Amino acid sequence: MERKNLYYAQLGEAISLANNDTFEYKRISLILFDNIVENLLKSKTTSELHHLLVMKELDKCDYKNIVSNFDRFSNIVTQAKKLEIISIGEASIINFCHTSRNNLYHKLFENEKVTEYCILFYSKFLEKYFSQFIEIGITGYSDKSKKASDTIKRKENITEFKEIISRLNTYICSSSTTPQEILSEILSELIETIENFYECDANEDWSELNKIVKNQYFYDYEIKKEMNKGLDYRSLIPKFRQKWFDVNQEKLTKLKRQIETTKNQDIELSFEKFKNNNQKLEPIYIGIMLYYSEQEYLASLMED
């Protein structure tokens, strides 16, 4: 019962914080949602693996090796996907949301739209799976756990814990946007930044734009690599060297049409389209931001 109390208390707080318009509260909401998903998946996956062990469909040594690696979130998600507890698409989005959570927790790349997307996705995910996953295992009762349950219910102003689950649906329905629309907005903003750079800083020359941002992007990579004594701080860089997306107006117009259609696709397909298009656009965006940063630095030197 203590475990259930923790989940319900955490879920109630996550929903409450998600309803707050202040980003700092939404930030905490995503951290709570992500922790709930991680622990529920870990519990469900461990239970499924134990069942396979009992049925002699899994070797005891293999069971121990798999479970011992559940200190890493990605290993839990990978195993849950293998056992078909979650779909391939859900696993991909969960990994994305966990990375976003880490960025928030460590104050690296905080993005309000990404945070909103992850909260909405986790709300839908938990509305679907929470009751199913939380029933796993033997539940023990005590006066202490009952007192805690009563306290949580009073705080949440409910008579039954399942009322907290219904609040997930209320939050989803009250949202002025959808996860698919949020992803479209993120990509549209990247394109807008690229087009503005083309008009204002690249002399309306696409080859000049690609040259500037590519050189800035890889220059920054080499500098950081040297500073970190050869450690590759951005592991995707070598891949981008091979398939850099040289942008032009025709390609951007095509991407805009694709982005518009993803608003009406299911959540898993829209995310895959987002991931593919973001991989093309984000390095260009980063190159532009690095260029602006470099120009500001040079201007400051001139002032001195």
C-alpha positions as a Python dict, from the first residue, in 0.01 Angstrom:
ca = {
    (1, 'M'): (0, 0, 0),
    (2, 'E'): (290, 233, 72),
    (3, 'R'): (401, 204, -291),
    (4, 'K'): (53, 289, -419),
    (5, 'N'): (31, 585, -183),
    (6, 'L'): (354, 720, -325),
    (7, 'Y'): (237, 682, -685),
    (8, 'Y'): (-101, 844, -625),
    (9, 'A'): (45, 1130, -423),
    (10, 'Q'): (307, 1193, -690),
    (11, 'L'): (51, 1172, -971),
    (12, 'G'): (-181, 1415, -797),
    (13, 'E'): (100, 1667, -757),
    (14, 'A'): (218, 1620, -1116),
    (15, 'I'): (-130, 1696, -1253),
    (16, 'S'): (-174, 1994, -1023),
    (17, 'L'): (162, 2142, -1127),
    (18, 'A'): (89, 2075, -1495),
    (19, 'N'): (-221, 2295, -1467),
    (20, 'N'): (-10, 2589, -1354),
    (21, 'D'): (79, 2837, -1630),
    (22, 'T'): (417, 2915, -1474),
    (23, 'F'): (695, 2720, -1647),
    (24, 'E'): (887, 2656, -1325),
    (25, 'Y'): (591, 2452, -1197),
    (26, 'K'): (548, 2267, -1526),
    (27, 'R'): (917, 2181, -1505),
    (28, 'I'): (861, 2003, -1174),
    (29, 'S'): (549, 1838, -1317),
    (30, 'L'): (747, 1672, -1597),
    (31, 'I'): (1012, 1552, -1352),
    (32, 'L'): (740, 1388, -1142),
    (33, 'F'): (560, 1236, -1443),
    (34, 'D'): (886, 1092, -1575),
    (35, 'N'): (971, 934, -1240),
    (36, 'I'): (626, 774, -1221),
    (37, 'V'): (663, 626, -1570),
    (38, 'E'): (1014, 500, -1494),
    (39, 'N'): (911, 320, -1175),
    (40, 'L'): (590, 177, -1317),
    (41, 'L'): (773, 42, -1622),
    (42, 'K'): (1047, -102, -1403),
    (43, 'S'): (794, -277, -1180),
    (44, 'K'): (588, -410, -1473),
    (45, 'T'): (893, -526, -1670),
    (46, 'T'): (1051, -697, -1368),
    (47, 'S'): (722, -876, -1299),
    (48, 'E'): (699, -999, -1659),
    (49, 'L'): (1058, -1121, -1651),
    (50, 'H'): (997, -1300, -1320),
    (51, 'H'): (698, -1474, -1477),
    (52, 'L'): (920, -1595, -1762),
    (53, 'L'): (1173, -1716, -1503),
    (54, 'V'): (908, -1913, -1311),
    (55, 'M'): (780, -2064, -1637),
    (56, 'K'): (1140, -2161, -1719),
    (57, 'E'): (1133, -1951, -2034),
    (58, 'L'): (1419, -1738, -1902),
    (59, 'D'): (1746, -1851, -1750),
    (60, 'K'): (1809, -1742, -1390),
    (61, 'C'): (2146, -1591, -1478),
    (62, 'D'): (1993, -1396, -1769),
    (63, 'Y'): (1715, -1272, -1543),
    (64, 'K'): (1964, -1139, -1288),
    (65, 'N'): (2177, -974, -1557),
    (66, 'I'): (1879, -797, -1715),
    (67, 'V'): (1732, -675, -1386),
    (68, 'S'): (2070, -563, -1253),
    (69, 'N'): (2090, -315, -1542),
    (70, 'F'): (1759, -150, -1456),
    (71, 'D'): (1945, 132, -1286),
    (72, 'R'): (1954, 289, -1634),
    (73, 'F'): (1626, 424, -1768),
    (74, 'S'): (1705, 330, -2128),
    (75, 'N'): (1754, -36, -2031),
    (76, 'I'): (1411, -45, -1870),
    (77, 'V'): (1247, 102, -2180),
    (78, 'T'): (1436, -133, -2413),
    (79, 'Q'): (1329, -439, -2216),
    (80, 'A'): (969, -317, -2189),
    (81, 'K'): (967, -280, -2566),
    (82, 'K'): (1111, -632, -2616),
    (83, 'L'): (839, -776, -2393),
    (84, 'E'): (578, -573, -2588),
    (85, 'I'): (465, -398, -2270),
    (86, 'I'): (494, -77, -2471),
    (87, 'S'): (509, -24, -2847),
    (88, 'I'): (818, 74, -3045),
    (89, 'G'): (668, 419, -3097),
    (90, 'E'): (591, 465, -2727),
    (91, 'A'): (946, 359, -2637),
    (92, 'S'): (1088, 620, -2876),
    (93, 'I'): (878, 900, -2729),
    (94, 'I'): (946, 794, -2370),
    (95, 'N'): (1321, 808, -2433),
    (96, 'F'): (1276, 1155, -2582),
    (97, 'C'): (1073, 1270, -2282),
    (98, 'H'): (1329, 1129, -2040),
    (99, 'T'): (1606, 1320, -2217),
    (100, 'S'): (1392, 1632, -2194),
    (101, 'R'): (1341, 1566, -1824),
    (102, 'N'): (1717, 1535, -1775),
    (103, 'N'): (1769, 1864, -1956),
    (104, 'L'): (1522, 2030, -1721),
    (105, 'Y'): (1667, 1869, -1411),
    (106, 'H'): (2022, 1974, -1497),
    (107, 'K'): (1910, 2307, -1649),
    (108, 'L'): (2075, 2232, -1982),
    (109, 'F'): (1837, 2289, -2274),
    (110, 'E'): (1509, 2393, -2119),
    (111, 'N'): (1232, 2425, -2377),
    (112, 'E'): (878, 2517, -2275),
    (113, 'K'): (713, 2364, -2581),
    (114, 'V'): (902, 2037, -2543),
    (115, 'T'): (806, 2030, -2174),
    (116, 'E'): (439, 2081, -2261),
    (117, 'Y'): (460, 1804, -2522),
    (118, 'C'): (611, 1556, -2277),
    (119, 'I'): (355, 1636, -2006),
    (120, 'L'): (69, 1581, -2252),
    (121, 'F'): (220, 1257, -2380),
    (122, 'Y'): (282, 1121, -2030),
    (123, 'S'): (-74, 1219, -1932),
    (124, 'K'): (-212, 1014, -2221),
    (125, 'F'): (29, 728, -2149),
    (126, 'L'): (-62, 710, -1780),
    (127, 'E'): (-433, 746, -1848),
    (128, 'K'): (-394, 430, -2060),
    (129, 'Y'): (-157, 227, -1840),
    (130, 'F'): (-150, 359, -1483),
    (131, 'S'): (-427, 141, -1334),
    (132, 'Q'): (-292, -167, -1513),
    (133, 'F'): (70, -120, -1408),
    (134, 'I'): (7, -19, -1048),
    (135, 'E'): (-180, -340, -959),
    (136, 'I'): (138, -547, -994),
    (137, 'G'): (275, -723, -688),
    (138, 'I'): (148, -811, -342),
    (139, 'T'): (-6, -519, -153),
    (140, 'G'): (38, -498, 221),
    (141, 'Y'): (-185, -290, 450),
    (142, 'S'): (-108, -128, 782),
    (143, 'D'): (-250, 146, 1000),
    (144, 'K'): (31, 372, 884),
    (145, 'S'): (-41, 318, 514),
    (146, 'K'): (-416, 360, 566),
    (147, 'K'): (-356, 689, 748),
    (148, 'A'): (-135, 804, 460),
    (149, 'S'): (-403, 706, 207),
    (150, 'D'): (-668, 904, 396),
    (151, 'T'): (-437, 1207, 413),
    (152, 'I'): (-371, 1196, 37),
    (153, 'K'): (-743, 1166, -38),
    (154, 'R'): (-825, 1464, 184),
    (155, 'K'): (-554, 1672, 19),
    (156, 'E'): (-674, 1579, -330),
    (157, 'N'): (-1039, 1621, -222),
    (158, 'I'): (-1141, 1275, -344),
    (159, 'T'): (-1305, 966, -199),
    (160, 'E'): (-1134, 710, -426),
    (161, 'F'): (-789, 708, -581),
    (162, 'K'): (-930, 636, -928),
    (163, 'E'): (-1061, 992, -930),
    (164, 'I'): (-699, 1107, -971),
    (165, 'I'): (-678, 905, -1294),
    (166, 'S'): (-985, 1083, -1430),
    (167, 'R'): (-801, 1412, -1379),
    (168, 'L'): (-553, 1304, -1645),
    (169, 'N'): (-834, 1303, -1898),
    (170, 'T'): (-958, 1639, -1769),
    (171, 'Y'): (-610, 1785, -1816),
    (172, 'I'): (-576, 1641, -2167),
    (173, 'C'): (-920, 1768, -2274),
    (174, 'S'): (-861, 2113, -2127),
    (175, 'S'): (-537, 2163, -2320),
    (176, 'S'): (-561, 2420, -2598),
    (177, 'T'): (-328, 2214, -2815),
    (178, 'T'): (-227, 1855, -2894),
    (179, 'P'): (114, 1684, -2878),
    (180, 'Q'): (116, 1670, -3259),
    (181, 'E'): (51, 2043, -3288),
    (182, 'I'): (328, 2123, -3040),
    (183, 'L'): (583, 1930, -3245),
    (184, 'S'): (469, 2113, -3559),
    (185, 'E'): (515, 2446, -3382),
    (186, 'I'): (868, 2354, -3274),
    (187, 'L'): (972, 2270, -3630),
    (188, 'S'): (796, 2576, -3771),
    (189, 'E'): (994, 2798, -3535),
    (190, 'L'): (1320, 2640, -3652),
    (191, 'I'): (1226, 2709, -4013),
    (192, 'E'): (1130, 3068, -3930),
    (193, 'T'): (1472, 3123, -3770),
    (194, 'I'): (1646, 2979, -4078),
    (195, 'E'): (1444, 3198, -4315),
    (196, 'N'): (1517, 3510, -4109),
    (197, 'F'): (1887, 3429, -4114),
    (198, 'Y'): (1870, 3387, -4492),
    (199, 'E'): (1715, 3732, -4531),
    (200, 'C'): (1918, 3925, -4275),
    (201, 'D'): (2257, 3758, -4239),
    (202, 'A'): (2321, 3542, -4548),
    (203, 'N'): (2252, 3812, -4810),
    (204, 'E'): (1962, 3600, -4942),
    (205, 'D'): (2207, 3339, -5062),
    (206, 'W'): (2133, 2978, -4962),
    (207, 'S'): (2484, 2855, -5041),
    (208, 'E'): (2623, 3131, -4818),
    (209, 'L'): (2382, 3033, -4539),
    (210, 'N'): (2480, 2666, -4555),
    (211, 'K'): (2850, 2756, -4559),
    (212, 'I'): (2821, 2985, -4256),
    (213, 'V'): (2617, 2753, -4033),
    (214, 'K'): (2802, 2436, -4129),
    (215, 'N'): (3141, 2591, -4066),
    (216, 'Q'): (3025, 2741, -3736),
    (217, 'Y'): (2866, 2413, -3623),
    (218, 'F'): (3171, 2197, -3690),
    (219, 'Y'): (3416, 2466, -3576),
    (220, 'D'): (3240, 2473, -3240),
    (221, 'Y'): (3255, 2094, -3227),
    (222, 'E'): (3631, 2087, -3288),
    (223, 'I'): (3695, 2358, -3026),
    (224, 'K'): (3487, 2176, -2762),
    (225, 'K'): (3651, 1848, -2853),
    (226, 'E'): (3996, 1999, -2798),
    (227, 'M'): (3888, 2159, -2469),
    (228, 'N'): (3764, 1820, -2349),
    (229, 'K'): (4087, 1647, -2451),
    (230, 'G'): (3937, 1447, -2733),
    (231, 'L'): (3613, 1347, -2564),
    (232, 'D'): (3328, 1360, -2815),
    (233, 'Y'): (3079, 1581, -2633),
    (234, 'R'): (2827, 1570, -2917),
    (235, 'S'): (2813, 1210, -3036),
    (236, 'L'): (2594, 1273, -3340),
    (237, 'I'): (2845, 1509, -3503),
    (238, 'P'): (3027, 1245, -3712),
    (239, 'K'): (2692, 1132, -3854),
    (240, 'F'): (2600, 1488, -3948),
    (241, 'R'): (2930, 1523, -4132),
    (242, 'Q'): (2809, 1254, -4370),
    (243, 'K'): (2450, 1369, -4418),
    (244, 'W'): (2433, 1740, -4350),
    (245, 'F'): (2104, 1884, -4474),
    (246, 'D'): (2191, 2167, -4718),
    (247, 'V'): (1882, 2380, -4692),
    (248, 'N'): (1710, 2594, -4957),
    (249, 'Q'): (1365, 2745, -5008),
    (250, 'E'): (1234, 2449, -5205),
    (251, 'K'): (1331, 2206, -4928),
    (252, 'L'): (1183, 2431, -4660),
    (253, 'T'): (854, 2462, -4852),
    (254, 'K'): (836, 2083, -4878),
    (255, 'L'): (908, 2047, -4506),
    (256, 'K'): (635, 2298, -4422),
    (257, 'R'): (379, 2086, -4608),
    (258, 'Q'): (498, 1774, -4428),
    (259, 'I'): (485, 1947, -4091),
    (260, 'E'): (128, 2061, -4153),
    (261, 'T'): (8, 1708, -4229),
    (262, 'T'): (158, 1563, -3910),
    (263, 'K'): (-91, 1760, -3700),
    (264, 'N'): (-362, 1511, -3798),
    (265, 'Q'): (-155, 1192, -3770),
    (266, 'D'): (-149, 964, -3468),
    (267, 'I'): (90, 1056, -3190),
    (268, 'E'): (352, 789, -3261),
    (269, 'L'): (372, 855, -3635),
    (270, 'S'): (382, 1231, -3584),
    (271, 'F'): (676, 1189, -3346),
    (272, 'E'): (871, 978, -3596),
    (273, 'K'): (817, 1245, -3862),
    (274, 'F'): (921, 1512, -3612),
    (275, 'K'): (1237, 1321, -3519),
    (276, 'N'): (1341, 1284, -3883),
    (277, 'N'): (1275, 1648, -3971),
    (278, 'N'): (1428, 1778, -3649),
    (279, 'Q'): (1748, 1588, -3727),
    (280, 'K'): (1770, 1789, -4050),
    (281, 'L'): (1680, 2131, -3911),
    (282, 'E'): (1824, 2139, -3559),
    (283, 'P'): (2195, 2135, -3662),
    (284, 'I'): (2127, 2433, -3890),
    (285, 'Y'): (1949, 2613, -3608),
    (286, 'I'): (2237, 2538, -3369),
    (287, 'G'): (2485, 2665, -3628),
    (288, 'I'): (2289, 2990, -3654),
    (289, 'M'): (2279, 3035, -3277),
    (290, 'L'): (2653, 2965, -3253),
    (291, 'Y'): (2714, 3219, -3529),
    (292, 'Y'): (2515, 3486, -3343),
    (293, 'S'): (2702, 3404, -3025),
    (294, 'E'): (3036, 3435, -3205),
    (295, 'Q'): (2934, 3769, -3357),
    (296, 'E'): (2832, 3904, -3016),
    (297, 'Y'): (3164, 3793, -2872),
    (298, 'L'): (3360, 3965, -3150),
    (299, 'A'): (3152, 4281, -3104),
    (300, 'S'): (3234, 4282, -2732),
    (301, 'L'): (3604, 4264, -2813),
    (302, 'M'): (3573, 4566, -3037),
    (303, 'E'): (3404, 4760, -2756),
    (304, 'D'): (3693, 4685, -2523),
}
